[in-house]
Each structure stands twice: as structure tokens, then as C-alpha cells.
Amino acid sequence: MKRKLFFWLEKLKITPAERKAVSGLMVVLIVLASINLALSPAVAFEEDHYRKLEKQFVARTAALRAKEEKLMRRYFPANVKKQSVASSVDTMTADTTKETMVQEGSQIAENRLININTASQKALETLPGIGPAYAKRIITYRKKYGGFQSIGELIKIKGIGEKRLDKLKPFIKLKDSE
């Protein structure tokens, strides 16, 4: 056995000093592995730590719900209670979402369409999906090009695509009624 090991080491063509270094590293590796196996694993967490994590989770969840309610009041101030139920739209199909949005928005803006050519920034922010940044972009575009000639022209504003435009169409107009 010793002879086979010697010939195998000769095939590697390493110097005696390198052999000693490799042998030493192997011994250290075996010792550390055996020590690691001998030690018992540490306890993951105690019950108090889990309770603290659960309290943090509950607090963050409540903060997110409050933020969601605030957004719902901002865009749909008429009936916030109904909106919180409809806020879990991600489980509905795309068509249902669109219908829900139109129904909810029509309750708010019944006979009150917003003229995008004359509306203030605050008025534009009441539109679903339009925040301060989009309102500023609409106003900037309006000043630069002299207003909108068609509702479809809103697509030229950065960030407004087909889907957002479809959500906005029931709430906007181009000219004031006389």
C-alpha cells in the first residue's frame, strides 16, 4: 500500500516540500471536519424572537393597508369601503378589472369629465392612474404643443400606453360643453 502511494505521488511530479504541504492540509481538513461533526448545531431562534418578527409583520401589514386605503380615497373618494374590497383586483380577469374601474370611476365623476386641455394639475391627479409626475407631463405637453387635438394623443406622453389610455378615456374630454 505504501509503495502504491509512493508511485502515485511520483506520477504527480511534485517536490517533497509540496508533498508535505498537501499532507499537512489534508490532516488539518480531516481534523476540522471531525470537530465540526462533533459539535451540536445551534438552536435556530427562540420563541421570543418569533413573536418579535410576527409583531413587525403585523405592523408593516397595517401600514401597507393604510397606504392602500389612502390611495383608494384619493382616486375614488365616493365609497372607500366598497373600493377596499375591489382593491384585490389582481385575482380578477383583465376585462373585469376594466369594467370595475369604469363603474367605480363613473360613480365619482358622474357628469363630471375632466377637460385635459384646461384642467389644473390637481384636477388631472384625480384621474385614475395619474399622479403628480404624469399631471406635470400632460401640462408640459399641453403648453408645448397647444393642447390635445384627440384623446389618443395622450400616448405621446412618456409612461402613458394603450392600457392606461383605455382606463382614462371614460373620465376625460377635449372641450368644455357649452
PDB file of C-alpha atoms in Angstrom:
ATOM      1  CA  MET A   1       0.000   0.000   0.000  1.00  0.00           C
ATOM      2  CA  LYS A   2       2.803   2.348   0.941  1.00  0.00           C
ATOM      3  CA  ARG A   3       4.560   1.576  -2.294  1.00  0.00           C
ATOM      4  CA  LYS A   4       1.457   2.311  -4.399  1.00  0.00           C
ATOM      5  CA  LEU A   5       1.022   5.626  -2.649  1.00  0.00           C
ATOM      6  CA  PHE A   6       4.643   6.498  -3.311  1.00  0.00           C
ATOM      7  CA  PHE A   7       4.328   5.707  -7.040  1.00  0.00           C
ATOM      8  CA  TRP A   8       1.088   7.672  -7.257  1.00  0.00           C
ATOM      9  CA  LEU A   9       2.783  10.693  -5.697  1.00  0.00           C
ATOM     10  CA  GLU A  10       5.665  10.279  -8.158  1.00  0.00           C
ATOM     11  CA  LYS A  11       3.186  10.440 -11.050  1.00  0.00           C
ATOM     12  CA  LEU A  12       2.032  13.826  -9.765  1.00  0.00           C
ATOM     13  CA  LYS A  13       5.604  15.096 -10.125  1.00  0.00           C
ATOM     14  CA  ILE A  14       5.596  17.293  -7.067  1.00  0.00           C
ATOM     15  CA  THR A  15       8.514  18.057  -4.816  1.00  0.00           C
ATOM     16  CA  PRO A  16       8.886  16.603  -1.305  1.00  0.00           C
ATOM     17  CA  ALA A  17       8.117  20.023   0.235  1.00  0.00           C
ATOM     18  CA  GLU A  18       4.891  20.228  -1.765  1.00  0.00           C
ATOM     19  CA  ARG A  19       4.000  16.693  -0.639  1.00  0.00           C
ATOM     20  CA  LYS A  20       4.446  17.691   2.992  1.00  0.00           C
ATOM     21  CA  ALA A  21       2.293  20.821   2.491  1.00  0.00           C
ATOM     22  CA  VAL A  22      -0.503  18.863   0.807  1.00  0.00           C
ATOM     23  CA  SER A  23      -0.343  16.171   3.500  1.00  0.00           C
ATOM     24  CA  GLY A  24      -0.490  18.817   6.228  1.00  0.00           C
ATOM     25  CA  LEU A  25      -3.506  20.496   4.632  1.00  0.00           C
ATOM     26  CA  MET A  26      -5.279  17.135   4.341  1.00  0.00           C
ATOM     27  CA  VAL A  27      -4.666  16.430   8.046  1.00  0.00           C
ATOM     28  CA  VAL A  28      -5.992  19.899   9.004  1.00  0.00           C
ATOM     29  CA  LEU A  29      -9.063  19.366   6.803  1.00  0.00           C
ATOM     30  CA  ILE A  30      -9.815  15.990   8.398  1.00  0.00           C
ATOM     31  CA  VAL A  31      -9.376  17.396  11.923  1.00  0.00           C
ATOM     32  CA  LEU A  32     -11.670  20.373  11.242  1.00  0.00           C
ATOM     33  CA  ALA A  33     -14.314  18.137   9.651  1.00  0.00           C
ATOM     34  CA  SER A  34     -14.339  15.821  12.650  1.00  0.00           C
ATOM     35  CA  ILE A  35     -14.599  18.781  15.063  1.00  0.00           C
ATOM     36  CA  ASN A  36     -17.500  20.165  13.033  1.00  0.00           C
ATOM     37  CA  LEU A  37     -19.327  16.829  13.241  1.00  0.00           C
ATOM     38  CA  ALA A  38     -18.704  16.591  16.985  1.00  0.00           C
ATOM     39  CA  LEU A  39     -20.269  19.969  17.752  1.00  0.00           C
ATOM     40  CA  SER A  40     -24.029  20.094  18.135  1.00  0.00           C
ATOM     41  CA  PRO A  41     -25.934  22.520  15.897  1.00  0.00           C
ATOM     42  CA  ALA A  42     -27.103  25.751  17.490  1.00  0.00           C
ATOM     43  CA  VAL A  43     -30.777  26.493  18.149  1.00  0.00           C
ATOM     44  CA  ALA A  44     -32.196  28.500  15.239  1.00  0.00           C
ATOM     45  CA  PHE A  45     -34.370  31.011  17.127  1.00  0.00           C
ATOM     46  CA  GLU A  46     -36.249  31.144  20.359  1.00  0.00           C
ATOM     47  CA  GLU A  47     -39.966  31.824  20.725  1.00  0.00           C
ATOM     48  CA  ASP A  48     -39.432  35.445  21.768  1.00  0.00           C
ATOM     49  CA  HIS A  49     -37.656  36.169  18.517  1.00  0.00           C
ATOM     50  CA  TYR A  50     -40.550  34.701  16.523  1.00  0.00           C
ATOM     51  CA  ARG A  51     -43.013  36.856  18.460  1.00  0.00           C
ATOM     52  CA  LYS A  52     -40.985  39.976  17.651  1.00  0.00           C
ATOM     53  CA  LEU A  53     -40.937  39.047  13.973  1.00  0.00           C
ATOM     54  CA  GLU A  54     -44.677  38.469  13.992  1.00  0.00           C
ATOM     55  CA  LYS A  55     -45.290  41.884  15.603  1.00  0.00           C
ATOM     56  CA  GLN A  56     -43.145  43.542  12.929  1.00  0.00           C
ATOM     57  CA  PHE A  57     -45.059  41.695  10.238  1.00  0.00           C
ATOM     58  CA  VAL A  58     -48.425  42.799  11.630  1.00  0.00           C
ATOM     59  CA  ALA A  59     -47.238  46.410  11.922  1.00  0.00           C
ATOM     60  CA  ARG A  60     -45.931  46.505   8.343  1.00  0.00           C
ATOM     61  CA  THR A  61     -49.107  44.894   7.030  1.00  0.00           C
ATOM     62  CA  ALA A  62     -51.215  47.513   8.798  1.00  0.00           C
ATOM     63  CA  ALA A  63     -49.050  50.283   7.343  1.00  0.00           C
ATOM     64  CA  LEU A  64     -49.466  48.875   3.830  1.00  0.00           C
ATOM     65  CA  ARG A  65     -53.237  48.613   4.267  1.00  0.00           C
ATOM     66  CA  ALA A  66     -53.387  52.204   5.486  1.00  0.00           C
ATOM     67  CA  LYS A  67     -51.367  53.329   2.481  1.00  0.00           C
ATOM     68  CA  GLU A  68     -53.707  51.409   0.169  1.00  0.00           C
ATOM     69  CA  GLU A  69     -56.760  52.978   1.809  1.00  0.00           C
ATOM     70  CA  LYS A  70     -55.215  56.432   1.381  1.00  0.00           C
ATOM     71  CA  LEU A  71     -54.677  55.784  -2.332  1.00  0.00           C
ATOM     72  CA  MET A  72     -58.197  54.469  -2.726  1.00  0.00           C
ATOM     73  CA  ARG A  73     -59.609  57.581  -1.019  1.00  0.00           C
ATOM     74  CA  ARG A  74     -57.534  59.723  -3.347  1.00  0.00           C
ATOM     75  CA  TYR A  75     -58.751  58.145  -6.568  1.00  0.00           C
ATOM     76  CA  PHE A  76     -62.211  57.007  -5.511  1.00  0.00           C
ATOM     77  CA  PRO A  77     -63.431  59.236  -2.675  1.00  0.00           C
ATOM     78  CA  ALA A  78     -67.148  58.385  -3.097  1.00  0.00           C
ATOM     79  CA  ASN A  79     -67.215  54.976  -1.436  1.00  0.00           C
ATOM     80  CA  VAL A  80     -63.959  53.833   0.109  1.00  0.00           C
ATOM     81  CA  LYS A  81     -65.470  50.786   1.844  1.00  0.00           C
ATOM     82  CA  LYS A  82     -66.526  49.263  -1.476  1.00  0.00           C
ATOM     83  CA  GLN A  83     -63.154  50.095  -3.004  1.00  0.00           C
ATOM     84  CA  SER A  84     -61.148  48.191  -0.402  1.00  0.00           C
ATOM     85  CA  VAL A  85     -62.945  45.031  -1.444  1.00  0.00           C
ATOM     86  CA  ALA A  86     -62.327  45.791  -5.102  1.00  0.00           C
ATOM     87  CA  SER A  87     -58.673  46.629  -4.448  1.00  0.00           C
ATOM     88  CA  SER A  88     -57.701  42.977  -4.723  1.00  0.00           C
ATOM     89  CA  VAL A  89     -58.123  43.233  -8.476  1.00  0.00           C
ATOM     90  CA  ASP A  90     -55.126  41.034  -9.222  1.00  0.00           C
ATOM     91  CA  THR A  91     -57.307  37.907  -8.876  1.00  0.00           C
ATOM     92  CA  MET A  92     -59.822  39.114 -11.458  1.00  0.00           C
ATOM     93  CA  THR A  93     -59.565  38.881 -15.200  1.00  0.00           C
ATOM     94  CA  ALA A  94     -58.442  41.860 -17.249  1.00  0.00           C
ATOM     95  CA  ASP A  95     -61.951  42.539 -18.597  1.00  0.00           C
ATOM     96  CA  THR A  96     -63.487  42.512 -15.123  1.00  0.00           C
ATOM     97  CA  THR A  97     -60.854  44.954 -13.891  1.00  0.00           C
ATOM     98  CA  LYS A  98     -61.629  47.343 -16.707  1.00  0.00           C
ATOM     99  CA  GLU A  99     -65.369  47.166 -16.054  1.00  0.00           C
ATOM    100  CA  THR A 100     -64.859  47.635 -12.311  1.00  0.00           C
ATOM    101  CA  MET A 101     -62.645  50.649 -12.897  1.00  0.00           C
ATOM    102  CA  VAL A 102     -65.169  52.235 -15.278  1.00  0.00           C
ATOM    103  CA  GLN A 103     -68.088  51.548 -12.908  1.00  0.00           C
ATOM    104  CA  GLU A 104     -66.252  52.908  -9.873  1.00  0.00           C
ATOM    105  CA  GLY A 105     -64.961  55.929 -11.736  1.00  0.00           C
ATOM    106  CA  SER A 106     -68.322  56.698 -13.256  1.00  0.00           C
ATOM    107  CA  GLN A 107     -69.812  56.815  -9.752  1.00  0.00           C
ATOM    108  CA  ILE A 108     -67.290  59.506  -8.838  1.00  0.00           C
ATOM    109  CA  ALA A 109     -67.142  61.506 -11.997  1.00  0.00           C
ATOM    110  CA  GLU A 110     -70.757  61.158 -12.965  1.00  0.00           C
ATOM    111  CA  ASN A 111     -71.440  64.023 -15.425  1.00  0.00           C
ATOM    112  CA  ARG A 112     -68.012  65.402 -14.492  1.00  0.00           C
ATOM    113  CA  LEU A 113     -65.471  64.702 -17.203  1.00  0.00           C
ATOM    114  CA  ILE A 114     -62.127  66.435 -16.938  1.00  0.00           C
ATOM    115  CA  ASN A 115     -61.011  68.568 -19.847  1.00  0.00           C
ATOM    116  CA  ILE A 116     -57.356  67.669 -20.351  1.00  0.00           C
ATOM    117  CA  ASN A 117     -56.736  70.869 -22.307  1.00  0.00           C
ATOM    118  CA  THR A 118     -57.717  73.168 -19.434  1.00  0.00           C
ATOM    119  CA  ALA A 119     -57.517  71.115 -16.225  1.00  0.00           C
ATOM    120  CA  SER A 120     -55.184  72.075 -13.388  1.00  0.00           C
ATOM    121  CA  GLN A 121     -52.603  69.692 -12.010  1.00  0.00           C
ATOM    122  CA  LYS A 122     -54.823  68.810  -9.035  1.00  0.00           C
ATOM    123  CA  ALA A 123     -57.734  68.038 -11.335  1.00  0.00           C
ATOM    124  CA  LEU A 124     -55.527  65.824 -13.508  1.00  0.00           C
ATOM    125  CA  GLU A 125     -54.292  63.962 -10.435  1.00  0.00           C
ATOM    126  CA  THR A 126     -57.861  62.883  -9.655  1.00  0.00           C
ATOM    127  CA  LEU A 127     -57.824  60.731 -12.789  1.00  0.00           C
ATOM    128  CA  PRO A 128     -57.154  57.035 -12.156  1.00  0.00           C
ATOM    129  CA  GLY A 129     -53.501  56.182 -12.681  1.00  0.00           C
ATOM    130  CA  ILE A 130     -52.382  59.815 -12.965  1.00  0.00           C
ATOM    131  CA  GLY A 131     -50.146  61.134 -10.226  1.00  0.00           C
ATOM    132  CA  PRO A 132     -48.147  64.341  -9.888  1.00  0.00           C
ATOM    133  CA  ALA A 133     -45.488  63.285 -12.411  1.00  0.00           C
ATOM    134  CA  TYR A 134     -47.980  62.363 -15.133  1.00  0.00           C
ATOM    135  CA  ALA A 135     -50.005  65.511 -14.480  1.00  0.00           C
ATOM    136  CA  LYS A 136     -46.876  67.643 -14.965  1.00  0.00           C
ATOM    137  CA  ARG A 137     -46.067  65.798 -18.200  1.00  0.00           C
ATOM    138  CA  ILE A 138     -49.592  66.414 -19.516  1.00  0.00           C
ATOM    139  CA  ILE A 139     -49.391  70.120 -18.672  1.00  0.00           C
ATOM    140  CA  THR A 140     -45.913  70.424 -20.237  1.00  0.00           C
ATOM    141  CA  TYR A 141     -47.105  68.714 -23.421  1.00  0.00           C
ATOM    142  CA  ARG A 142     -50.176  70.927 -23.494  1.00  0.00           C
ATOM    143  CA  LYS A 143     -48.058  74.098 -23.218  1.00  0.00           C
ATOM    144  CA  LYS A 144     -45.542  72.928 -25.801  1.00  0.00           C
ATOM    145  CA  TYR A 145     -47.991  71.801 -28.475  1.00  0.00           C
ATOM    146  CA  GLY A 146     -51.012  73.998 -27.751  1.00  0.00           C
ATOM    147  CA  GLY A 147     -53.326  71.348 -26.332  1.00  0.00           C
ATOM    148  CA  PHE A 148     -54.586  67.970 -27.412  1.00  0.00           C
ATOM    149  CA  GLN A 149     -56.434  67.509 -30.682  1.00  0.00           C
ATOM    150  CA  SER A 150     -57.552  63.957 -29.858  1.00  0.00           C
ATOM    151  CA  ILE A 151     -57.644  61.778 -26.764  1.00  0.00           C
ATOM    152  CA  GLY A 152     -55.334  59.297 -28.487  1.00  0.00           C
ATOM    153  CA  GLU A 153     -52.636  61.963 -28.465  1.00  0.00           C
ATOM    154  CA  LEU A 154     -52.076  61.193 -24.765  1.00  0.00           C
ATOM    155  CA  ILE A 155     -49.980  58.204 -25.864  1.00  0.00           C
ATOM    156  CA  LYS A 156     -47.218  60.648 -26.829  1.00  0.00           C
ATOM    157  CA  ILE A 157     -46.701  61.369 -23.121  1.00  0.00           C
ATOM    158  CA  LYS A 158     -43.968  59.254 -21.564  1.00  0.00           C
ATOM    159  CA  GLY A 159     -45.459  56.447 -19.476  1.00  0.00           C
ATOM    160  CA  ILE A 160     -48.965  56.531 -20.901  1.00  0.00           C
ATOM    161  CA  GLY A 161     -49.610  53.484 -23.041  1.00  0.00           C
ATOM    162  CA  GLU A 162     -52.657  51.823 -24.515  1.00  0.00           C
ATOM    163  CA  LYS A 163     -53.817  50.252 -21.239  1.00  0.00           C
ATOM    164  CA  ARG A 164     -53.553  53.457 -19.219  1.00  0.00           C
ATOM    165  CA  LEU A 165     -55.247  55.400 -22.012  1.00  0.00           C
ATOM    166  CA  ASP A 166     -58.136  52.908 -22.058  1.00  0.00           C
ATOM    167  CA  LYS A 167     -58.594  53.459 -18.305  1.00  0.00           C
ATOM    168  CA  LEU A 168     -58.543  57.244 -18.751  1.00  0.00           C
ATOM    169  CA  LYS A 169     -60.917  57.574 -21.726  1.00  0.00           C
ATOM    170  CA  PRO A 170     -64.173  57.398 -19.708  1.00  0.00           C
ATOM    171  CA  PHE A 171     -63.014  60.278 -17.495  1.00  0.00           C
ATOM    172  CA  ILE A 172     -61.582  62.823 -19.917  1.00  0.00           C
ATOM    173  CA  LYS A 173     -62.772  65.158 -22.648  1.00  0.00           C
ATOM    174  CA  LEU A 174     -61.140  67.658 -25.009  1.00  0.00           C
ATOM    175  CA  LYS A 175     -63.595  70.544 -24.999  1.00  0.00           C
ATOM    176  CA  ASP A 176     -65.896  72.078 -22.400  1.00  0.00           C
ATOM    177  CA  SER A 177     -69.597  71.590 -23.063  1.00  0.00           C
ATOM    178  CA  GLU A 178     -71.435  74.781 -23.873  1.00  0.00           C
TER     179      GLU A 178
END
